[in-house]
Coordinates of C-alpha atoms in Angstrom, one line a residue:
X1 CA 83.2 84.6 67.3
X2 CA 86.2 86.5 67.0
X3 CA 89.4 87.3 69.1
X4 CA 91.6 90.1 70.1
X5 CA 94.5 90.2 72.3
X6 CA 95.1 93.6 74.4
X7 CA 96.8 94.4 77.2
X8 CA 94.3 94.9 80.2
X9 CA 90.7 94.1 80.3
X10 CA 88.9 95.3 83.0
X11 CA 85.2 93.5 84.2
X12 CA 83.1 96.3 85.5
X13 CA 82.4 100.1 84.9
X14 CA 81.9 101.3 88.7
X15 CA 84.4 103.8 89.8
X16 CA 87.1 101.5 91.0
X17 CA 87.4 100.3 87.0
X18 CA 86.9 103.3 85.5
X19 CA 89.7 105.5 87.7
X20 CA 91.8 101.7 87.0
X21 CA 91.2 102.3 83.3
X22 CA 91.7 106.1 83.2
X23 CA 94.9 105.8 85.1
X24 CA 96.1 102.9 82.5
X25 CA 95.2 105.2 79.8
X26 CA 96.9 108.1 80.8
X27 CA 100.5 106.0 80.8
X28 CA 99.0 104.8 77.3
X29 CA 97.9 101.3 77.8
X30 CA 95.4 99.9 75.8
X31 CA 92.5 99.1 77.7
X32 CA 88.8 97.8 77.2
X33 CA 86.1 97.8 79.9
X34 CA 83.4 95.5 79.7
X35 CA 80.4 96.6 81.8
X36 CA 77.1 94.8 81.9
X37 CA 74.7 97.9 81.7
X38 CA 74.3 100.5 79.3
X39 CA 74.5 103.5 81.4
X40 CA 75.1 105.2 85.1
X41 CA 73.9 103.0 87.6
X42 CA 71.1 106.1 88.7
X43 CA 70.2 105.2 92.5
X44 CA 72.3 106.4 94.9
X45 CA 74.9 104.6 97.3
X46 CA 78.7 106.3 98.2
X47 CA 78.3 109.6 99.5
X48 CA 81.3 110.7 101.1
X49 CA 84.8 110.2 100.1
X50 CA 87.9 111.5 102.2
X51 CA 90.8 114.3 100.7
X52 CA 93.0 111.2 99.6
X53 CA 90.2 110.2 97.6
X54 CA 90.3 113.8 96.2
X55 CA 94.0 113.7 95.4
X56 CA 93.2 110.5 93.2
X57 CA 90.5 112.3 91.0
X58 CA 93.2 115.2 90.6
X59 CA 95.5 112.7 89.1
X60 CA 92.3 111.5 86.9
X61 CA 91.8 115.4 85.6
X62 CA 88.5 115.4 87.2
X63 CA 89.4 117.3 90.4
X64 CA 87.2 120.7 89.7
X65 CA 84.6 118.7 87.8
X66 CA 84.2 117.0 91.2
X67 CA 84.1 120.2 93.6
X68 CA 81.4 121.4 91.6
X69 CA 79.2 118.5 92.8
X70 CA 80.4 117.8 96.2
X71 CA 79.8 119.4 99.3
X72 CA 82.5 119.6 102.0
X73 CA 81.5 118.0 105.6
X74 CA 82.5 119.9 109.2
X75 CA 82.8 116.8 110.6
X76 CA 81.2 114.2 112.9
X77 CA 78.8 114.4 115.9
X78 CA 78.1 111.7 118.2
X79 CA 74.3 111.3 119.1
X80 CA 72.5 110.0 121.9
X81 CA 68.7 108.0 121.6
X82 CA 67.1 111.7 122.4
X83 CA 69.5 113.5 119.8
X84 CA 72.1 115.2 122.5
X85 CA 75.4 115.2 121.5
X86 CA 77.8 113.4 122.8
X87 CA 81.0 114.2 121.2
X88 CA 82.0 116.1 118.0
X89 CA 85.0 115.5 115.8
X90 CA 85.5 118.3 114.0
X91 CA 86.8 117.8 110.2
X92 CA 89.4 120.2 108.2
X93 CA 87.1 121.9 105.6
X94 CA 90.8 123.5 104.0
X95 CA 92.8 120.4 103.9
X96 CA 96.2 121.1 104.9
X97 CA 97.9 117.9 104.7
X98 CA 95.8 116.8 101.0
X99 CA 95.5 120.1 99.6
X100 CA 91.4 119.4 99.5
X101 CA 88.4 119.4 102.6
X102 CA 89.2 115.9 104.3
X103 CA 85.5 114.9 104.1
X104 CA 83.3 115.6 101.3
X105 CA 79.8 114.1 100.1
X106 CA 78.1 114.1 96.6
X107 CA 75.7 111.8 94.8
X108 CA 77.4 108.7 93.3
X109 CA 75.8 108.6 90.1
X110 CA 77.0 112.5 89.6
X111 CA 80.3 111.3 89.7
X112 CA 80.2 108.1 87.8
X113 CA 79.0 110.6 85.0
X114 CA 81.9 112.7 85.3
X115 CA 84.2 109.5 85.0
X116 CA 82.6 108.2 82.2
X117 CA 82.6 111.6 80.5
X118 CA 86.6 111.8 81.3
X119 CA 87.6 107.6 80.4
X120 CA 86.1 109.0 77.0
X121 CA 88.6 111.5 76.5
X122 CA 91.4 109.4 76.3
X123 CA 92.0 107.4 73.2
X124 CA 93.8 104.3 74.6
X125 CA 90.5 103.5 76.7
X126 CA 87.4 101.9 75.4
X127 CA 84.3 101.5 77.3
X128 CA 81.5 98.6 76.4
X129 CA 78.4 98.6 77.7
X130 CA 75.8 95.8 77.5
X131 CA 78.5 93.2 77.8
X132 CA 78.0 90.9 80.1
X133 CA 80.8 88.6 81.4
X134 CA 80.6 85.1 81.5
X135 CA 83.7 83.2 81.7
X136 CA 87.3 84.3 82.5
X137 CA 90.1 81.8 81.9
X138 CA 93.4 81.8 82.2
X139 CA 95.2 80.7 79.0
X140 CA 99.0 80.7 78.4
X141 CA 100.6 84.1 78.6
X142 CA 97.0 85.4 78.1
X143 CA 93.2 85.7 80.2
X144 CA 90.2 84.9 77.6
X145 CA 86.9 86.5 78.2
X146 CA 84.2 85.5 77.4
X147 CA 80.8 87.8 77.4
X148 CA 77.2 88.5 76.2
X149 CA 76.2 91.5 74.1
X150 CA 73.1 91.9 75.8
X151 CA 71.6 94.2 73.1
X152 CA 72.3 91.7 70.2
X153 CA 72.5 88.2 72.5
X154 CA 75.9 87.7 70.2
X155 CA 78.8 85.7 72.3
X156 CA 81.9 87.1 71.8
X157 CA 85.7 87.1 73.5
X158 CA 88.6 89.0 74.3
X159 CA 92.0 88.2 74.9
X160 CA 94.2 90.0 77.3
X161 CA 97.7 90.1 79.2
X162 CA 96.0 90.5 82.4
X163 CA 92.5 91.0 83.5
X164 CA 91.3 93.4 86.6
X165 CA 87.7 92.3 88.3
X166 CA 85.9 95.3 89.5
X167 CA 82.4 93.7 89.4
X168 CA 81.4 94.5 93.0
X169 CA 80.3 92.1 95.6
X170 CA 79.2 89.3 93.6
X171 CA 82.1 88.8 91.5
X172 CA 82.0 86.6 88.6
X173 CA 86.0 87.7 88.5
X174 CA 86.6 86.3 91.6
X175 CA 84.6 83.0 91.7
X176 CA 86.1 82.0 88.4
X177 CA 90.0 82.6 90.1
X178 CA 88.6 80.2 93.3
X179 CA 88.7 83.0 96.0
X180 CA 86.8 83.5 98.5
X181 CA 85.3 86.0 100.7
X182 CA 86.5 85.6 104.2
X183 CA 83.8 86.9 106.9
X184 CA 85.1 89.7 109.6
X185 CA 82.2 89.3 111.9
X186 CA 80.1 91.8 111.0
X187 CA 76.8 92.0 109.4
X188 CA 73.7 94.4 110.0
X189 CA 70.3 94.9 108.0
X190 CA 70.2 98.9 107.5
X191 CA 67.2 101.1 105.7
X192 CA 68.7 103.8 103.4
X193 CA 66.6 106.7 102.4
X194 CA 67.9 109.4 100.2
X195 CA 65.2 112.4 100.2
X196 CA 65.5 115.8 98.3
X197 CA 63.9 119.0 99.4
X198 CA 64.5 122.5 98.6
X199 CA 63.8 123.5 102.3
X200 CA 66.8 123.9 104.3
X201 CA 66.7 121.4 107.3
X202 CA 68.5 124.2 109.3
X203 CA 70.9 121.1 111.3
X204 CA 74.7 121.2 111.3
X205 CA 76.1 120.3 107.5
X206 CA 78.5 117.4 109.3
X207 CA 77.9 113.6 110.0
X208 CA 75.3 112.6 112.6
X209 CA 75.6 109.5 114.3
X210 CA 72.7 108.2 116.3
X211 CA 74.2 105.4 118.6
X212 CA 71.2 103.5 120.0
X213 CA 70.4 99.9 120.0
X214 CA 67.2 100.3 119.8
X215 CA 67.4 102.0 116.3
X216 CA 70.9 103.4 115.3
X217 CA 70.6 105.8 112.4
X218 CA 72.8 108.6 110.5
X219 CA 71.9 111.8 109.0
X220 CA 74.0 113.8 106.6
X221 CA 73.1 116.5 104.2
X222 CA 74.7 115.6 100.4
X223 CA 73.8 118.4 98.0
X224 CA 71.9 122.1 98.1
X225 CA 68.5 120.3 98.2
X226 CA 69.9 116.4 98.9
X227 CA 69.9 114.2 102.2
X228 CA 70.4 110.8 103.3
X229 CA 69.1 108.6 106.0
X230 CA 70.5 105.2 107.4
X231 CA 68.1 103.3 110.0
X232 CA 69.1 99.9 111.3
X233 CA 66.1 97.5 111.0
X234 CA 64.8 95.7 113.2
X235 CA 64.1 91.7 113.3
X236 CA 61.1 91.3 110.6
X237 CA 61.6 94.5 109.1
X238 CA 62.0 95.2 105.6
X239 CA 62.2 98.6 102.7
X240 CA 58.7 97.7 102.0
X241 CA 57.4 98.9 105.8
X242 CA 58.6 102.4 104.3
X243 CA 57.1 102.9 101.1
X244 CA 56.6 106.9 101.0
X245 CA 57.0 110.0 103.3
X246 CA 53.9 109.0 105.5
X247 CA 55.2 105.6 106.5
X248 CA 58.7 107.4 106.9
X249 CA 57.5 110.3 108.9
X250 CA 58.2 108.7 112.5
X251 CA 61.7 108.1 111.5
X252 CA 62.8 111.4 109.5
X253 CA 60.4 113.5 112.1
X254 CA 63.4 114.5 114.6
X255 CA 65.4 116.2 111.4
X256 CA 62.6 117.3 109.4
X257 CA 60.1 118.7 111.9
X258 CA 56.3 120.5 110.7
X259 CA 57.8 120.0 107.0
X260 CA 54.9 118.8 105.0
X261 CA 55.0 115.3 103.3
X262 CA 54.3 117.5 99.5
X263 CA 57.7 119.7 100.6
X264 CA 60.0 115.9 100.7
X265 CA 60.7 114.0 97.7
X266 CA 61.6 110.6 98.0
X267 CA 64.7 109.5 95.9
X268 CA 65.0 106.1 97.3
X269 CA 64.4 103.7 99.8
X270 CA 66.2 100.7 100.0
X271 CA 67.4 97.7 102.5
X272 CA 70.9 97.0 102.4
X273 CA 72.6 94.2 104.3
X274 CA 76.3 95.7 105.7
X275 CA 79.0 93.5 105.7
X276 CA 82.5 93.0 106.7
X277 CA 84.4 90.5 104.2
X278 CA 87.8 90.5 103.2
X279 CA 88.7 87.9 99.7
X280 CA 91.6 85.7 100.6
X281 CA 93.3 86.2 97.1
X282 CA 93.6 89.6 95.2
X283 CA 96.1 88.0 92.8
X284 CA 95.7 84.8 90.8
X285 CA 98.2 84.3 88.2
X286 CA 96.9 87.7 85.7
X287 CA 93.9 88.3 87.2
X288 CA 93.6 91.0 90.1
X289 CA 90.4 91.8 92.3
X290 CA 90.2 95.6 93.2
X291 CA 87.3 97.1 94.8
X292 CA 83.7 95.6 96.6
X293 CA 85.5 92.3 94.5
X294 CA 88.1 92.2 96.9
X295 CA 86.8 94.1 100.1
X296 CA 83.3 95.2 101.8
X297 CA 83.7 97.9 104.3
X298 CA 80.6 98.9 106.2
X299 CA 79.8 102.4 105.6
X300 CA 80.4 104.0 109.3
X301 CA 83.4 105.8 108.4
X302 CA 83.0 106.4 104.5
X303 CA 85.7 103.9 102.9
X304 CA 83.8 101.6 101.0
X305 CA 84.0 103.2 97.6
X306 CA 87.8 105.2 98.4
X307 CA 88.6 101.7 98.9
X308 CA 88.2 101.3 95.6
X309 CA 90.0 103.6 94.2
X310 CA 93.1 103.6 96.2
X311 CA 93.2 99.6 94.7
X312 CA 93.3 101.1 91.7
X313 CA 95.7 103.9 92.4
X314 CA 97.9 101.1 93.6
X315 CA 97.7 98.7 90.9
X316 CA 97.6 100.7 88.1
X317 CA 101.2 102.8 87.6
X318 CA 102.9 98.8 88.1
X319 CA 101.1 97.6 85.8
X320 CA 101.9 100.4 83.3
X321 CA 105.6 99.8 83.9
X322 CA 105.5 96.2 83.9
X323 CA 103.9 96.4 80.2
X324 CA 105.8 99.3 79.1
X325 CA 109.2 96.7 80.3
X326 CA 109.9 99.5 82.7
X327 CA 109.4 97.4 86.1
X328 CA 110.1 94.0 86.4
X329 CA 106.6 91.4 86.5
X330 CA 107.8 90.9 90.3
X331 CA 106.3 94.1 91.4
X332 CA 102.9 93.0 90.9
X333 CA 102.7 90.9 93.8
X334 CA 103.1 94.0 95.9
X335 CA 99.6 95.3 94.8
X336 CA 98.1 92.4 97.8
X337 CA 100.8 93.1 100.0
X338 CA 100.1 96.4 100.3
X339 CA 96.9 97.2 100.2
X340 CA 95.1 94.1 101.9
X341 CA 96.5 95.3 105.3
X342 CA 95.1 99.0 104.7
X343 CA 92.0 97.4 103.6
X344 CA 91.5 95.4 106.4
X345 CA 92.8 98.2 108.7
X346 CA 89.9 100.7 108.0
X347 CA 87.1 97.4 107.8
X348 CA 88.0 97.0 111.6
X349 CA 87.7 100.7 112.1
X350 CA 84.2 100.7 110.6
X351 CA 83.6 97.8 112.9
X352 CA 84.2 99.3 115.8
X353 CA 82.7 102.9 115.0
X354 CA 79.3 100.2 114.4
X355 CA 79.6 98.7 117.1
X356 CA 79.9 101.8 119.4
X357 CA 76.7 102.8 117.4
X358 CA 75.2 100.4 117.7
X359 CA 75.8 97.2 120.3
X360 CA 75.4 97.3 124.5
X361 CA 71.3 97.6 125.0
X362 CA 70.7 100.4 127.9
X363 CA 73.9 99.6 129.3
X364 CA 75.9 100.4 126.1
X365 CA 74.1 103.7 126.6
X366 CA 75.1 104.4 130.0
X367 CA 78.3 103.6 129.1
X368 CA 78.7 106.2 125.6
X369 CA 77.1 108.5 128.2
X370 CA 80.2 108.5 130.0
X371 CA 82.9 107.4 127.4
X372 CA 82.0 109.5 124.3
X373 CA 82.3 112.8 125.7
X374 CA 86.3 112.0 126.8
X375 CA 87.2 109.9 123.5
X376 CA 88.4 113.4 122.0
X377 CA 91.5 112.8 125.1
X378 CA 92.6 109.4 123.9
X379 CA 96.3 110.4 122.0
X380 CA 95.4 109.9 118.7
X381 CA 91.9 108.9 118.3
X382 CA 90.5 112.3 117.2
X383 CA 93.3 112.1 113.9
X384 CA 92.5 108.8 113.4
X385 CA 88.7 109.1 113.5
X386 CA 88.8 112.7 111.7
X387 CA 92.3 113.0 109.5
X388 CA 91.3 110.9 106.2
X389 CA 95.2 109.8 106.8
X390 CA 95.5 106.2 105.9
X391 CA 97.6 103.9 107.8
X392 CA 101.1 103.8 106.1
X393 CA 101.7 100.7 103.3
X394 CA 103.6 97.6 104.6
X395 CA 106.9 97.1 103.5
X396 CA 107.3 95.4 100.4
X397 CA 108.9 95.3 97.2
X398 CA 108.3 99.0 96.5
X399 CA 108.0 99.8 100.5
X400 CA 111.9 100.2 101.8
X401 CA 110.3 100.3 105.3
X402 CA 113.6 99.9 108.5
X403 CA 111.8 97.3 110.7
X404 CA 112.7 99.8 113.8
X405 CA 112.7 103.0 112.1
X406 CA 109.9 104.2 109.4
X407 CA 110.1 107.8 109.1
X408 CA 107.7 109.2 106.2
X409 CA 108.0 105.5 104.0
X410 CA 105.1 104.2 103.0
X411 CA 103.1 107.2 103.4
X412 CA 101.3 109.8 101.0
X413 CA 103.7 112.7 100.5
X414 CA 101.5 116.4 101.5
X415 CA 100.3 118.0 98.7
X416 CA 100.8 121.6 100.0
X417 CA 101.1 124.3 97.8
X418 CA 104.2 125.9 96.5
X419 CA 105.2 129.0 96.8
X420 CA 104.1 130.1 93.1
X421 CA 100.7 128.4 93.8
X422 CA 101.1 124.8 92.2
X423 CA 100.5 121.7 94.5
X424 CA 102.9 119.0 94.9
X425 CA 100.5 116.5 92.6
X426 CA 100.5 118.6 90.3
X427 CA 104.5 118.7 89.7
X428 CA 105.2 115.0 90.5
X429 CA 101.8 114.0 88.5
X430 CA 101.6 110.1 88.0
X431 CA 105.9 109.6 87.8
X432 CA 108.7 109.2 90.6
X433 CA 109.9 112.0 92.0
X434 CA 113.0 113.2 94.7
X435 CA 111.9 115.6 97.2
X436 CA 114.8 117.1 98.8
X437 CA 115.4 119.9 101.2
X438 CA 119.2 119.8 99.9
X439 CA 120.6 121.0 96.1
X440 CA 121.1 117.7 94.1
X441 CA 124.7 117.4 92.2
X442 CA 123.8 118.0 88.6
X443 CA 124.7 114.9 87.5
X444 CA 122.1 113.6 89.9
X445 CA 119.5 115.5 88.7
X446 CA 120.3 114.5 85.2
X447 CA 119.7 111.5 86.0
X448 CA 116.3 111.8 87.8
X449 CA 115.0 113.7 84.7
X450 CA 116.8 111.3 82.0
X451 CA 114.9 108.5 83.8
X452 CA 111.9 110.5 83.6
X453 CA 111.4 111.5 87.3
X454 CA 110.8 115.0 88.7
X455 CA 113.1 116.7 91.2
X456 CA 111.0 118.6 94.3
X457 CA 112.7 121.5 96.2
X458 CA 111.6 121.2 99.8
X459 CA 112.5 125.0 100.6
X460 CA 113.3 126.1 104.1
X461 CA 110.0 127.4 105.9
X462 CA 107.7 125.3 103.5
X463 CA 105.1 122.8 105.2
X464 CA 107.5 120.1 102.5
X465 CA 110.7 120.9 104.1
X466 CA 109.0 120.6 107.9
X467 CA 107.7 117.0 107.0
X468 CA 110.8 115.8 106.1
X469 CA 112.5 117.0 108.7
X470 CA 110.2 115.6 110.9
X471 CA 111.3 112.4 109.7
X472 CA 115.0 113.1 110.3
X473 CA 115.5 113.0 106.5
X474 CA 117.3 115.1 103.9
X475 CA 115.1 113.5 100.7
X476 CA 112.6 110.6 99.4
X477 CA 111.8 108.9 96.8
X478 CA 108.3 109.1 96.1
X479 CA 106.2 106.8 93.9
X480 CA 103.8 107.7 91.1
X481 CA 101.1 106.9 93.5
X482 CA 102.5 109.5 96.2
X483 CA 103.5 107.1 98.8
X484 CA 107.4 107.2 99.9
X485 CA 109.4 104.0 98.6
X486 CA 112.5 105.5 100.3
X487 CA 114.2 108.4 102.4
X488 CA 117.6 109.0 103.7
X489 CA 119.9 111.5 104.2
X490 CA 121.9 111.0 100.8
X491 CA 120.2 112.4 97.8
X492 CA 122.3 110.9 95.9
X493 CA 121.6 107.5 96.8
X494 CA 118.0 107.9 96.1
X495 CA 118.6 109.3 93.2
X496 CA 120.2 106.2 91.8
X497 CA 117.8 103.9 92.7
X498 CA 115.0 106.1 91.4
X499 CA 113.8 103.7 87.9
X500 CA 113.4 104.7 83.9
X501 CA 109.6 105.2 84.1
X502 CA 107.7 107.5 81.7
X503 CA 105.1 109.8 83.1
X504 CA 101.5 109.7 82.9
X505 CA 99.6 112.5 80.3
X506 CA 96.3 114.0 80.9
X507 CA 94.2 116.0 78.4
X508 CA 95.5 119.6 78.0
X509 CA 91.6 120.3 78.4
X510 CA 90.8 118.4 81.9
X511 CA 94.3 119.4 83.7
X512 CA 93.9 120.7 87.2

């Protein structure tokens, strides 16, 4: 048996690890990713991930890669039990505020390729497949893991300054750290069916929501000749009721009409069990959970995988700069405090949109009946329900949040386009960053670009310069992740506080 030390190990190869290990790689930190099956996971499960999501994959270099495969979504209709609509949220196809359409849906194992295919570009990332982990222990100054090769049977280990578990729901990460998954209330047996045809079902290309107790359901086109089903079963019910078209036939019949069975393909059919859990540690000493490790989301509102990645987007540029000895080990502890909260915001949100789907009897119906239609007047509830905006970060270590007055901190800066047609992520890309709708002193912006930060004109009559004066602020200080640490009216202030922290480098070949 031998042993290695590196700096970041990371359990699991879904796309929460490898965006985690691409990200780490692109500020040059040796990483190695141990993954317990040879290839792409090939059945389908995420479909839809929001224009923040999008922004993430741009940092990755895998922005057009993804386009190619994904298919933007109008929006989100309400349904009755007999199919009428009762309400439509309509979704930007454009993006204004991301730069990218604020809903879009593609086939998971599409985009794992693509992830893969990037990770490999970089030469400070290693992927290993048929290793399986089975022990992770916290040494001094070091994690040791132990794992399988499944191919040879040969026990081997690693040593690593910090481990990250991205091993989905049944984390061996997270049971070896003693945390536990705390229950949110919410758990529902669903049928998934993912059926390809090259006949075009003629319906609208958003979201449809069936809200009925009886049998709730969803129905979203994916690709040219892709769609997917989501039935909630009923008591005694299982995937094997539903082995092939026929048996499937009186559920798919409303969307696919006089199609004959020959004309569908079925992809898969499988029972899935949607849950809301929240782990009641991210952080144990150097080991981090990110991803289905560290959250379950049900799917009613598309966040379960993004979840994912905006852990890793989080975590990722700290623990560059605490490795690099850019940012002090403290920082860390602001990966829980910051995104826990978000995470558990958008879990209840799914709640709720489930319950609204799903929960009353004939009375609930009555009730939607009259509700849904008006929802679109409560202030706020269409952005919420439609904008892909997540709720701004906390205020922590890297969050300069007032306690009466926030402003734009703790948000994602907009990535509109400039006027000689670059977006903002593509200028600050993966380093911090003033954006200022003032000139900076030159010896401020020395500084900024000495320390290895980017200075942002906000020009008058730009969509830049509007945001921040909505926020009754001359310039922030934007992270490598895009959120606001701080804003102010002093430039210069900001400018001093801004850190020495190198930038991230992506592949001449895969930039955007």
């Amino acid at each position: 048996m031998t042993t290695r030390t590196i700096p970041v190990v990371l359990v699991g190869a879904g796309p929460a690890g490898l965006t985690a290990a691409t990200l780490l790689a692109q500020y040059g930190i040796e990483c190695l990713v141990l993954e317990r099956w040879d290839s792409v996971y090939p059945q389908p499960r995420a479909v839809h991930l929001d224009g923040e999501i999008r922004r993430i994959l741009g940092h990755l270099g895998v922005g057009d890669e993804f386009d190619a495969i994904s298919r933007p979504v109008l929006g989100l209709r309400l349904l009755d039990p007999g199919l009428r609509v009762l309400a439509q949220f309509d979704r930007d196809p454009v993006g204004t505020r991301s730069g990218h359409p604020e809903a879009n849906l593609f086939d998971q194992p599409e985009l794992e390729a693509i992830l893969r295919a990037n990770l490999a570009r970089h030469p400070a990332a290693t992927l290993r497949g048929n290793a399986e982990v089975t022990a992770v222990t916290e040494e001094s100054g070091c994690v040791r893991v132990d794992f399988t090769d499944r191919t040879t049977g040969r026990a081997e280990c690693v040593r690593a300054r910090y481990v990250l578990g991205c091993d989905g729901a049944n984390s061996l990460v997270r049971s070896a750290v003693g945390a536990r998954m705390r229950e949110l209330r919410f758990e529902q047996r669903w049928l998934v069916v993912d059926i390809a045809t090259t006949a075009d079902l003629g319906h609208w290309d958003g979201v449809h929501q069936v809200c009925d107790p009886a049998r709730a359901a969803t129905y979203m086109r994916i690709g040219k000749t892709r769609y997917r089903w989501e039935f909630r079963l009923r008591s005694g019910e299982t995937a094997d009721d539903y082995p092939d078209i026929a048996m499937l036939r009186p559920l798919i019949a409303p969307w696919t009409a006089d199609l004959p069975d020959e004309d569908l393909e079925l992809v898969r059919v499988a029972a899935y069990t949607f849950r809301a859990q929240l782990a009641d540690r991210w952080r144990v000493g150097r080991i981090f959970l990110l991803g289905d490790a560290a959250h379950l989301t049900p799917p009613f509102i598309g966040q379960g995988m993004g979840a994912g990645l905006r852990d890793a987007a989080n975590l990722s540029w700290k623990l560059a700069g605490v490795l690099r000895g850019e940012l002090p080990e403290r920082v860390l502890d602001t990966y829980e405090t910051e995104r826990k909260p978000h995470a558990q915001a958008m879990i209840r949100l799914a709640k709720l949109t489930g319950v609204m789907m799903t929960q009353g009897g004939e009375l609930g119906n009555r009730l939607r009946g009259l509700v849904a239609p008006r929802l679109h007047r409560l202030p706020g509830f269409t952005r919420m329900l439609t904008s892909g905006e997540s709720p701004p970060l906390r205020r922590s270590g890297l969050v300069d949040a007032s306690l009466f007055r926030r402003g734009p901190v703790g948000r994602l800066t907009p990535n509109d386009r400039l006027p000689d047609g670059r977006a903002i992520d593509e200028i600050v890309g993966g380093r911090f960053a003033i954006v200022t709708t003032v000139d900076l002193a030159p010896e401020d912006r020395a500084r900024v670009e000495e320390r290895g930060g980017v200075v942002l004109a906000a020009a008058p009559g730009t969509d830049l310069h509007r945001w921040l004066r909505r926020g009754r602020v001359a310039a922030a200080l934007v992270r490598p992740d895009g959120a606001v640490r701080r804003c102010g009216r002093n430039p210069s202030a900001l400018c001093a506080a801004l850190p020495r922290f190198a930038a991230s480098a992506r592949p001449s070949r895969v930039a955007e």
